[in-house]
Coordinates of N, CA and C and ligand atoms in Angstrom, one line a residue:
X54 N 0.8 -1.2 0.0 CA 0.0 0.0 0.0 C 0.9 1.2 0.0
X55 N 0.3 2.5 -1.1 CA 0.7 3.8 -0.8 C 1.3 3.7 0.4
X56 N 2.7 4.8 1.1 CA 2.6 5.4 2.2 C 1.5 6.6 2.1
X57 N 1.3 7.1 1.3 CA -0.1 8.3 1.0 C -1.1 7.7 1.2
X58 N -1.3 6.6 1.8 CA -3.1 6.1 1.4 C -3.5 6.1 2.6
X59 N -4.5 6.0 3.0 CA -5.2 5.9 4.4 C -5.3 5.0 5.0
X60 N -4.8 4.6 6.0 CA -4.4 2.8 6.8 C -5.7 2.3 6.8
X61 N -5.6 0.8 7.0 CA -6.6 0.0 6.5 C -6.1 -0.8 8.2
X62 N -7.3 -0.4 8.7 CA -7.7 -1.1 10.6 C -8.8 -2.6 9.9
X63 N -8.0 -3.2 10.6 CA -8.8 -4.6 10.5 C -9.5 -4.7 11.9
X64 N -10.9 -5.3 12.1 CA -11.2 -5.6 13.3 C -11.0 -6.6 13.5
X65 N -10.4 -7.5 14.8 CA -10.5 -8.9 14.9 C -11.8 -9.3 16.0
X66 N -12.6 -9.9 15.5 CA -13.3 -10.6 16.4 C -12.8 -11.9 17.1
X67 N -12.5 -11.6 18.6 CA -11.7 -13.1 19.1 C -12.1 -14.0 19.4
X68 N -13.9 -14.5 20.1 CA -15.0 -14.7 20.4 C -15.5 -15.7 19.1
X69 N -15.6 -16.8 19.1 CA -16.2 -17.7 18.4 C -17.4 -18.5 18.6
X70 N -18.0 -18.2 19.5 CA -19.0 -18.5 20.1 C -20.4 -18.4 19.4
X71 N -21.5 -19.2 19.3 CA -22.1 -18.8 18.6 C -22.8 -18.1 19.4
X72 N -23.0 -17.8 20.5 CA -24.1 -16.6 20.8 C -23.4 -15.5 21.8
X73 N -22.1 -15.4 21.3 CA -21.4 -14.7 22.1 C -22.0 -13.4 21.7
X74 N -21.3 -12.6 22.9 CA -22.0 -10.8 23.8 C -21.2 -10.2 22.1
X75 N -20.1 -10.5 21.7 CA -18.9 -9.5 20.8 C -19.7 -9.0 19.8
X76 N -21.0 -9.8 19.1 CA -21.7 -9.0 17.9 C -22.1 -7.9 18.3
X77 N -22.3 -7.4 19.6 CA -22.9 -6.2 20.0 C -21.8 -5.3 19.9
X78 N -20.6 -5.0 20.2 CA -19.9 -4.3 20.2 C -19.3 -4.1 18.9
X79 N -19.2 -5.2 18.2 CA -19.1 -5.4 16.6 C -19.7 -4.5 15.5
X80 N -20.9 -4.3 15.9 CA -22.0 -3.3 15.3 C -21.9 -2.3 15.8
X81 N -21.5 -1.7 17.2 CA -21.0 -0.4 17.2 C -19.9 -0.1 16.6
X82 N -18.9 -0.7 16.9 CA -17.4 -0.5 16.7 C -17.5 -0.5 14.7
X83 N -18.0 -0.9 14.0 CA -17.9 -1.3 12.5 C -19.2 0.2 12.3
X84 N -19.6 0.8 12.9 CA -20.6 1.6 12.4 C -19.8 3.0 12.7
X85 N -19.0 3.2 14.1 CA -18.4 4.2 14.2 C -17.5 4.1 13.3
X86 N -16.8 3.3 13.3 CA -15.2 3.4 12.9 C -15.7 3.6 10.7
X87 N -16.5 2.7 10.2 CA -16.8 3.1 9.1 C -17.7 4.5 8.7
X88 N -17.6 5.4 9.8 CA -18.4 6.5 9.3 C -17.0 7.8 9.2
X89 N -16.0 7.1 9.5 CA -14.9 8.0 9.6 C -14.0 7.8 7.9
X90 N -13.4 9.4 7.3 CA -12.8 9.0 6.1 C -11.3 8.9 5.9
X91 N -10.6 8.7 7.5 CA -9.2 8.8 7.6 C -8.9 7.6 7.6
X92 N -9.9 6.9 7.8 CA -9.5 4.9 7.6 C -10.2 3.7 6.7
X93 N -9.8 3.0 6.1 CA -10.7 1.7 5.7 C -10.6 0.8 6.8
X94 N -11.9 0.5 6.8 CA -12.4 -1.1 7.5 C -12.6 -2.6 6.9
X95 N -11.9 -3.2 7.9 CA -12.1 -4.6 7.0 C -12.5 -5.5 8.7
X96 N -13.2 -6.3 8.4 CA -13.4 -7.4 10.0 C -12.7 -8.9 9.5
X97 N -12.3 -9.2 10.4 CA -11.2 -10.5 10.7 C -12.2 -11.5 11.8
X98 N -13.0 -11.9 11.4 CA -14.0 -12.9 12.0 C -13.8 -14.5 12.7
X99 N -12.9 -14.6 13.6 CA -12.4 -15.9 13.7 C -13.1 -16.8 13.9
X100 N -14.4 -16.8 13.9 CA -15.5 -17.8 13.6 C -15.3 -18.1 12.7
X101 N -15.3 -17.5 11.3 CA -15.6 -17.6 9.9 C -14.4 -18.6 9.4
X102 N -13.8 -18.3 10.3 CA -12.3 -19.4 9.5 C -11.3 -19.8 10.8
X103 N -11.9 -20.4 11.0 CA -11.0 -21.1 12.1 C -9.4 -21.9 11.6
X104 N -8.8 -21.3 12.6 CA -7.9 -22.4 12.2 C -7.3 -23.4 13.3
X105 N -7.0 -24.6 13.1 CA -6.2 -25.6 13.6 C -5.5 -25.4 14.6
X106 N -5.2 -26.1 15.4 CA -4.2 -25.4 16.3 C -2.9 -25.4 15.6
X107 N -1.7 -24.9 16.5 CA -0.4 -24.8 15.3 C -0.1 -26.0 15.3
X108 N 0.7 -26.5 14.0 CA 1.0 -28.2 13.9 C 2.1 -27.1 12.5
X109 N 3.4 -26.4 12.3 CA 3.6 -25.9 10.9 C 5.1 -26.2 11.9
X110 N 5.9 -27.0 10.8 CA 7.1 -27.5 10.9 C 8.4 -26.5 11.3
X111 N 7.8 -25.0 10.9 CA 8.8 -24.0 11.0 C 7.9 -23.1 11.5
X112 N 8.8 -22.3 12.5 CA 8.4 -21.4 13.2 C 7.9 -20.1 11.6
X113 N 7.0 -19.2 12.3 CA 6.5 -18.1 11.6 C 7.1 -17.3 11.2
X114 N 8.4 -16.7 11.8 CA 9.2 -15.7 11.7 C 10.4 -16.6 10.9
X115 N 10.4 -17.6 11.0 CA 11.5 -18.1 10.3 C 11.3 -18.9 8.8
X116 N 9.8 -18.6 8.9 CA 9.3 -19.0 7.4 C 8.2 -17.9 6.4
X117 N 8.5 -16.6 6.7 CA 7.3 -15.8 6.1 C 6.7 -16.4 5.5
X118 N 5.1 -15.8 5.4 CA 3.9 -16.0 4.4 C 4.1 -17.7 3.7
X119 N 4.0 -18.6 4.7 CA 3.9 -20.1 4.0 C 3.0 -20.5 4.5
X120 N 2.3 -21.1 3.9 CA 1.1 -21.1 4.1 C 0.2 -22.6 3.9
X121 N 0.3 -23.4 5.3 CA 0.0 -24.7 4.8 C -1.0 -25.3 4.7
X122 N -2.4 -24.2 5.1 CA -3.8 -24.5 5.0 C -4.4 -23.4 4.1
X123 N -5.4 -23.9 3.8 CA -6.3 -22.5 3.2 C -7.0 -21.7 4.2
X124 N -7.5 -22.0 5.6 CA -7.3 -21.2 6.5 C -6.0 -20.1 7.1
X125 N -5.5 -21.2 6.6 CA -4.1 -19.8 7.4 C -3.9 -18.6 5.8
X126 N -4.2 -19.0 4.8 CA -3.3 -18.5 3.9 C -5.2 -17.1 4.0
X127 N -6.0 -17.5 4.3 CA -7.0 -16.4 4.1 C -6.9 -15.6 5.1
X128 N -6.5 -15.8 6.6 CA -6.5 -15.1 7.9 C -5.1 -14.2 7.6
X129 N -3.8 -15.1 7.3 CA -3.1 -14.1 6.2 C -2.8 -13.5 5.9
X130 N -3.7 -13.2 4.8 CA -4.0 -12.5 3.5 C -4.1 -11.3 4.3
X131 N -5.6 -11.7 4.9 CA -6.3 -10.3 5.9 C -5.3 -9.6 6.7
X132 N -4.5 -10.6 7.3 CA -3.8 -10.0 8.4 C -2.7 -8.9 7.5
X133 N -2.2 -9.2 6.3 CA -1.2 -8.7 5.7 C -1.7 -7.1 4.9
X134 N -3.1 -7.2 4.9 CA -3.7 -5.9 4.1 C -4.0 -5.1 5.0
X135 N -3.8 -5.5 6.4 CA -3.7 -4.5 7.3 C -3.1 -3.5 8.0
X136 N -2.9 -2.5 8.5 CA -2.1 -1.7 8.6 C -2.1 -1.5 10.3
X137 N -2.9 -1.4 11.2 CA -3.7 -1.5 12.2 C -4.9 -2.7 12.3
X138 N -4.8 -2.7 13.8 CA -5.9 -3.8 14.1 C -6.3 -3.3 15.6
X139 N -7.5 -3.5 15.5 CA -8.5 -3.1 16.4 C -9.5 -4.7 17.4
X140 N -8.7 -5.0 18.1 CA -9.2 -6.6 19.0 C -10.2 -6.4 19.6
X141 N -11.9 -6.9 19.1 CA -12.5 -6.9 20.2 C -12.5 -8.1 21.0
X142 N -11.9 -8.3 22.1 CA -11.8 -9.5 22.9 C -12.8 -9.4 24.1
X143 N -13.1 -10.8 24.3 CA -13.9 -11.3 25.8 C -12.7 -11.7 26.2
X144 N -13.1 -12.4 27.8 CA -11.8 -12.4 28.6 C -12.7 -13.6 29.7
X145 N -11.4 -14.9 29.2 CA -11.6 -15.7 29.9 C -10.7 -16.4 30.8
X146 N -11.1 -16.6 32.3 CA -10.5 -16.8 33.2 C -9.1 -15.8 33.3
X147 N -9.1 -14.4 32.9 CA -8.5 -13.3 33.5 C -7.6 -13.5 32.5
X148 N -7.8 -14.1 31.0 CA -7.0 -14.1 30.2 C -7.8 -14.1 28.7
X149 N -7.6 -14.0 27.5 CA -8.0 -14.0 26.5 C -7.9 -15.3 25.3
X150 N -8.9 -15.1 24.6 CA -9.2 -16.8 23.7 C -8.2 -17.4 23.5
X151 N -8.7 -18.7 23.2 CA -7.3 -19.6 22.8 C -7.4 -19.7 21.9
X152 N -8.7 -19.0 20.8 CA -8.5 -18.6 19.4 C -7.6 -17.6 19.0
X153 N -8.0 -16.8 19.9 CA -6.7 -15.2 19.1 C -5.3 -16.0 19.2
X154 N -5.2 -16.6 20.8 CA -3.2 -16.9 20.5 C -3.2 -17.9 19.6
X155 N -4.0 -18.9 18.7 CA -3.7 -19.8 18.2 C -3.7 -18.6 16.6
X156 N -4.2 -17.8 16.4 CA -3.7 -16.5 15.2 C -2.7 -15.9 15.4
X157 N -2.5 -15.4 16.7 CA -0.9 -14.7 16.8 C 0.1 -15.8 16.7
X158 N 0.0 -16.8 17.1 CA 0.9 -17.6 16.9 C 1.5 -17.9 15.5
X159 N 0.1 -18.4 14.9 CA 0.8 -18.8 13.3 C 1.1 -18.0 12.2
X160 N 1.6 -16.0 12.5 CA 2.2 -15.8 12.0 C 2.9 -14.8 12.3
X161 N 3.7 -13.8 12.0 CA 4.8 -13.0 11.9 C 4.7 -11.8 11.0
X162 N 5.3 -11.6 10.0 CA 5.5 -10.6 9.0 C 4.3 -10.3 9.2
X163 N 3.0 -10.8 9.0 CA 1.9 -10.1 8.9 C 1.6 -9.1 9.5
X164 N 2.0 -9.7 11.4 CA 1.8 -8.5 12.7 C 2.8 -7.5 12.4
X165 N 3.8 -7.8 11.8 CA 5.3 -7.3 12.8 C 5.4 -5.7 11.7
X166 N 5.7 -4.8 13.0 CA 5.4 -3.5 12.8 C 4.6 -2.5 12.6
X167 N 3.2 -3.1 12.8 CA 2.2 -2.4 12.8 C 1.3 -2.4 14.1
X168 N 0.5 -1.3 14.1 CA -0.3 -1.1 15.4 C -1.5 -1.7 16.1
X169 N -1.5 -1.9 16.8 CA -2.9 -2.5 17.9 C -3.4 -1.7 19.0
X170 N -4.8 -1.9 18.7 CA -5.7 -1.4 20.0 C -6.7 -2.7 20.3
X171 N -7.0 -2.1 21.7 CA -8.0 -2.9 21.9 C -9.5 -2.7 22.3
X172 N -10.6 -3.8 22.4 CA -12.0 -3.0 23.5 C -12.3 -4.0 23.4
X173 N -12.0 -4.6 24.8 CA -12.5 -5.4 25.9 C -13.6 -5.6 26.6
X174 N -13.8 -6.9 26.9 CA -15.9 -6.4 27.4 C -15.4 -7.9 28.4
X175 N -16.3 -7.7 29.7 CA -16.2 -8.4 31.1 C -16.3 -7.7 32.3
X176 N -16.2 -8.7 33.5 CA -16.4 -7.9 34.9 C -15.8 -6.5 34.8
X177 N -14.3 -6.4 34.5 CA -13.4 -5.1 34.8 C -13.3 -5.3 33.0
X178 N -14.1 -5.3 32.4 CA -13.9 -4.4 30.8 C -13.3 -5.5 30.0
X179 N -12.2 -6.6 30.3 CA -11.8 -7.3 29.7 C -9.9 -6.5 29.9
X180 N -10.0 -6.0 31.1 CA -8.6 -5.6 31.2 C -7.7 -6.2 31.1
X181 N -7.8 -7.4 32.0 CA -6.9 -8.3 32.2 C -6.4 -9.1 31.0
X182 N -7.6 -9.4 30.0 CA -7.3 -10.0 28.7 C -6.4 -9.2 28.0
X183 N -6.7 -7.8 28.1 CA -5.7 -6.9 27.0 C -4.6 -6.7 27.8
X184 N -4.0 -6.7 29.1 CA -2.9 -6.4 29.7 C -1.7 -7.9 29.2
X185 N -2.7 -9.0 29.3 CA -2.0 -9.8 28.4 C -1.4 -9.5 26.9
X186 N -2.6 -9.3 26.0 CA -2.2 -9.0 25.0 C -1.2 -8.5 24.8
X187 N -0.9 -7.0 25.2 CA 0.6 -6.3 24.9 C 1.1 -6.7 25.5
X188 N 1.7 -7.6 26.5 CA 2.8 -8.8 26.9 C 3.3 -9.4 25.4
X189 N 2.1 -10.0 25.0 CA 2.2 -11.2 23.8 C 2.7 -10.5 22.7
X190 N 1.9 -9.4 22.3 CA 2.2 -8.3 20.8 C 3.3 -7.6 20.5
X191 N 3.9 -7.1 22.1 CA 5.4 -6.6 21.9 C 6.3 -7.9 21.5
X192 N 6.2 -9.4 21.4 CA 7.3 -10.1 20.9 C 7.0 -10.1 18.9
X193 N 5.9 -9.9 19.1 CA 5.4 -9.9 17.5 C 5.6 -8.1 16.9
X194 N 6.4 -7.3 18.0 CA 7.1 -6.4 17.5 C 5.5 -5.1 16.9
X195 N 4.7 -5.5 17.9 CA 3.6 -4.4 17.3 C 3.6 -3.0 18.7
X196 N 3.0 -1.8 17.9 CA 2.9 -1.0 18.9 C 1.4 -0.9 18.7
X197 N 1.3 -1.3 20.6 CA -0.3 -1.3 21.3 C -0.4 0.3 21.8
X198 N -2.0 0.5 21.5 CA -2.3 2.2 21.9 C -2.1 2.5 23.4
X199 N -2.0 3.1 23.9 CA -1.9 3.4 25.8 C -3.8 3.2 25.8
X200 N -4.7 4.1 25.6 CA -5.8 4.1 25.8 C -6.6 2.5 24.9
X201 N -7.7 1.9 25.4 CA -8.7 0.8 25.3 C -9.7 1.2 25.7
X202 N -10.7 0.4 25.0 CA -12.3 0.5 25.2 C -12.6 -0.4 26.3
X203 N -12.8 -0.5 27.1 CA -13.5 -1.0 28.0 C -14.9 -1.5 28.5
X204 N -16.1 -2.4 27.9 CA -17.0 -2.9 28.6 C -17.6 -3.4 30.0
X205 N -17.8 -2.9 30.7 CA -17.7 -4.0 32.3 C -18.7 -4.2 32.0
X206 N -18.5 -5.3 33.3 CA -19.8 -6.1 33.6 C -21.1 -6.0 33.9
X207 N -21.2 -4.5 34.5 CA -22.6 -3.8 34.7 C -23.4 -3.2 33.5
X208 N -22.4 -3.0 33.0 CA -22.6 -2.6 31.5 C -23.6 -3.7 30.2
X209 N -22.6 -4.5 31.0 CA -23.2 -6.1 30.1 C -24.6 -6.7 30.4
X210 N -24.5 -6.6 31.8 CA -26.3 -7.1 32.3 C -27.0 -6.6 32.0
X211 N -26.6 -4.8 32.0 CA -28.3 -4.1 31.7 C -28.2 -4.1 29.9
X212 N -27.1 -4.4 29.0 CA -27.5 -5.0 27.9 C -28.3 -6.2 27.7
X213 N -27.8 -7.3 28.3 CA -28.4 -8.5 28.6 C -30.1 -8.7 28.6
X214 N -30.1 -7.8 29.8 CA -31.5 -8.1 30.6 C -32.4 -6.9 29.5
X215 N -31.7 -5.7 29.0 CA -32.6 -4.6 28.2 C -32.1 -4.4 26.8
X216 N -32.0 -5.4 26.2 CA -31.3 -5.2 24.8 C -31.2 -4.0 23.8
X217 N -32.9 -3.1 24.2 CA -33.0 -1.3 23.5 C -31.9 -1.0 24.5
X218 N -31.1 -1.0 25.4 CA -30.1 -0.3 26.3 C -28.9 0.1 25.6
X219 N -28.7 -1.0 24.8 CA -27.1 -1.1 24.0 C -26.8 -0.1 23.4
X220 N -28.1 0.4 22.3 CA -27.6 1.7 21.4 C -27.0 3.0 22.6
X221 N -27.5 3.1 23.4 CA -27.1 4.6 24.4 C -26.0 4.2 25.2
X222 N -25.8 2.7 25.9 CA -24.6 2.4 26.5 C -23.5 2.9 25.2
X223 N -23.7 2.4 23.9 CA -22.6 2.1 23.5 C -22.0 3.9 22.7
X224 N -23.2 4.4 22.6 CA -23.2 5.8 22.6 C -22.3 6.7 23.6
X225 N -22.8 6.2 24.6 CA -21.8 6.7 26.1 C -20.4 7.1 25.9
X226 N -20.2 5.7 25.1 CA -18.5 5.5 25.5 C -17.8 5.6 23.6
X227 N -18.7 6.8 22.8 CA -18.0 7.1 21.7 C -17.0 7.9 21.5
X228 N -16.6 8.5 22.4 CA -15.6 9.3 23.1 C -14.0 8.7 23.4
X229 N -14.8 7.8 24.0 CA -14.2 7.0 24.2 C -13.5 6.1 23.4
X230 N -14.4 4.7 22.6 CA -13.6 5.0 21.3 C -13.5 5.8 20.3
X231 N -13.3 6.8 20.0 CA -12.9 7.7 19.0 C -11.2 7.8 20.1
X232 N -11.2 8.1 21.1 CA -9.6 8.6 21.4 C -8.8 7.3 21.0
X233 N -9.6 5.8 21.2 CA -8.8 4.4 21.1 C -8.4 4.4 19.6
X234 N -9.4 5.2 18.9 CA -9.1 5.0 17.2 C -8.3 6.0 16.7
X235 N -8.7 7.1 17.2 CA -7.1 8.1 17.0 C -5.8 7.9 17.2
X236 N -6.0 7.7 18.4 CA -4.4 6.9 18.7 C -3.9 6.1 17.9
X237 N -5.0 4.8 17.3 CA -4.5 3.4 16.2 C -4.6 3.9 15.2
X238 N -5.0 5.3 14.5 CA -5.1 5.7 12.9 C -3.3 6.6 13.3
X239 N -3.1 7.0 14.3 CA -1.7 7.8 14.6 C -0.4 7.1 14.0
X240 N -0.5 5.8 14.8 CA 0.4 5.1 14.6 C 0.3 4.3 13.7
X241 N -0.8 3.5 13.2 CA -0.6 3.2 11.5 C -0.2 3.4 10.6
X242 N -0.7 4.8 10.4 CA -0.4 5.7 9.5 C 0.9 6.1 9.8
X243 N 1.9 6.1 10.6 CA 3.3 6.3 11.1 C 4.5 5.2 10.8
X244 N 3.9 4.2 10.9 CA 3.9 2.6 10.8 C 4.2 2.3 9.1
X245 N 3.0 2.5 8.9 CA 2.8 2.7 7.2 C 3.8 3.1 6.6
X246 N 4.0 4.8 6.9 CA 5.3 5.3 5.8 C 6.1 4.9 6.3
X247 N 6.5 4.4 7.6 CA 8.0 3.9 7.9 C 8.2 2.4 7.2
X248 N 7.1 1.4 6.9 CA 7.3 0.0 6.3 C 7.5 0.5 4.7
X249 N 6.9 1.4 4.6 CA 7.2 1.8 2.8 C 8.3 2.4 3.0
X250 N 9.1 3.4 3.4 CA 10.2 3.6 3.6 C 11.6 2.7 3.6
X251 N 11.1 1.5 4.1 CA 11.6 0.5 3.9 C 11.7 -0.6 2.6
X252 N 10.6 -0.6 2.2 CA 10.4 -1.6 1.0 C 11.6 -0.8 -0.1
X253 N 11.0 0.3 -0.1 CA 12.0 1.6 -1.4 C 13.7 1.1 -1.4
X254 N 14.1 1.2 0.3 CA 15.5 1.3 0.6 C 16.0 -0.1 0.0
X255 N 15.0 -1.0 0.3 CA 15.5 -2.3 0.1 C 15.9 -2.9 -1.4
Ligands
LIG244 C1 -14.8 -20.4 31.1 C2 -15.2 -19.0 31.3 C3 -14.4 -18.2 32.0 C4 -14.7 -16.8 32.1 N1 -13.8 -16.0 32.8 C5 -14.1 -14.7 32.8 C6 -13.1 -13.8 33.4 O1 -12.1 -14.2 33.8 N2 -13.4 -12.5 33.4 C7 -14.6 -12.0 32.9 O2 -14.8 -10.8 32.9 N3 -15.5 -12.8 32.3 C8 -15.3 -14.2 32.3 N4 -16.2 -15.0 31.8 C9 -17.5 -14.5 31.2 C10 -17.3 -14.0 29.8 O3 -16.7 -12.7 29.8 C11 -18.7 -13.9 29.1 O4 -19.1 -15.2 29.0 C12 -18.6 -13.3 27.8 O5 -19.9 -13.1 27.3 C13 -17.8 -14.1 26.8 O6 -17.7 -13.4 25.6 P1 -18.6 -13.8 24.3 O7 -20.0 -13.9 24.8 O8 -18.4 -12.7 23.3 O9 -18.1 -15.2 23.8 C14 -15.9 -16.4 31.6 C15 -16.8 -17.2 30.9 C16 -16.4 -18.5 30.8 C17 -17.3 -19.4 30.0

């Protein structure tokens, strides 16, 4: 991609569940974030393509872009036309899916040097899941935003229990993400000309 073009934020859904809480924040987060003209949106659905656990004879970083399923080589693809990524994660047992790490794991070049944010939904917001995360993302060489979206759990029951509730809760906190998406359009876009800057030198 252009360094002149406008970063392309992938959303990852981490949550594979079929009746999981995440389509609700899905439909805010893909409604705000596409009404903005500084970014393209794309969603990364890890229901939709599951992949395997890792079983690939060579580590990721030691084998760019090889690709030994048609799951990995589509998740991939996506992950590689991205410039930024935006995680909406649930958070289980004070940690995050064993679908996302089984995606960070199987690849490399795709993450490495580009930006991440997150918005977390749980008791305390899904903090804990994301304070993981940037443990895990800094070895995959990505820069995570300081600010996150946050869900709690009080938040979630009166969704739960009053489903007309969601449009105004999620209203509440557009402020909120808008500063998480500024931050991730900052550094993508920073990210961006510095990886084209590179391709040229090379
Ligand atoms: C095994 C299990 C462990 C969980 N652990 C936590 C937890 O540590 N913290 C939390 O906030 N919620 C926890 N929850 C509740 C989830 O946040 C809640 O089920 C949420 O809706 C899951 O996201 P999803 O519906 O999008 O799949 C747990 C749920 C399960 C089934």
């Amino acid at each position: 991609m252009p360094s002149d073009s406008i970063p392309t934020i992938t959303i990852i859904v981490a949550s594979t569940r079929s009746t999981r809480f995440a389509d609700l924040p899905l439909s805010w987060i893909v409604e705000r974030l596409g009404a903005r003209d500084d970014l393209a949106i794309e969603v990364l659905d890890l229901r939709d393509n599951q992949l395997p656990y890792y079983d690939s004879p060579t580590p990721p970083a030691r084998a760019p872009r090889t690709y030994y399923t048609e799951a990995e080589r589509a998740i991939g693809e996506a992950l590689d036309r991205a410039d930024g990524y935006l995680v909406i994660t649930n958070e289980f047992n004070h940690g995050y899916s064993a679908a996302l790490k089984n995606v960070l794991d199987h690849f490399f070049v795709e993450f490495r040097r580009k930006a991440i944010a997150f918005a977390g939904y749980g008791s305390v917001g899904g903090s804990r899941a994301i304070e993981q995360l940037r443990q895990v993302v800094s070895e995959l060489e990505m820069a995570s935003t300081r600010h996150a979206v946050h869900i709690v759990g009080s938040q979630m029951l009166q969704i739960r229990a009053e489903p007309q509730s969601a449009a105004g809760i999620f209203e509440a906190m557009n402020d909120r993400l808008d500063l998480v998406v500024d931050d991730l359009a900052w550094w993508a876009t920073a990210l961006q000309t510095a990886r084209a800057r590179e391709v040229v030198a090379a």
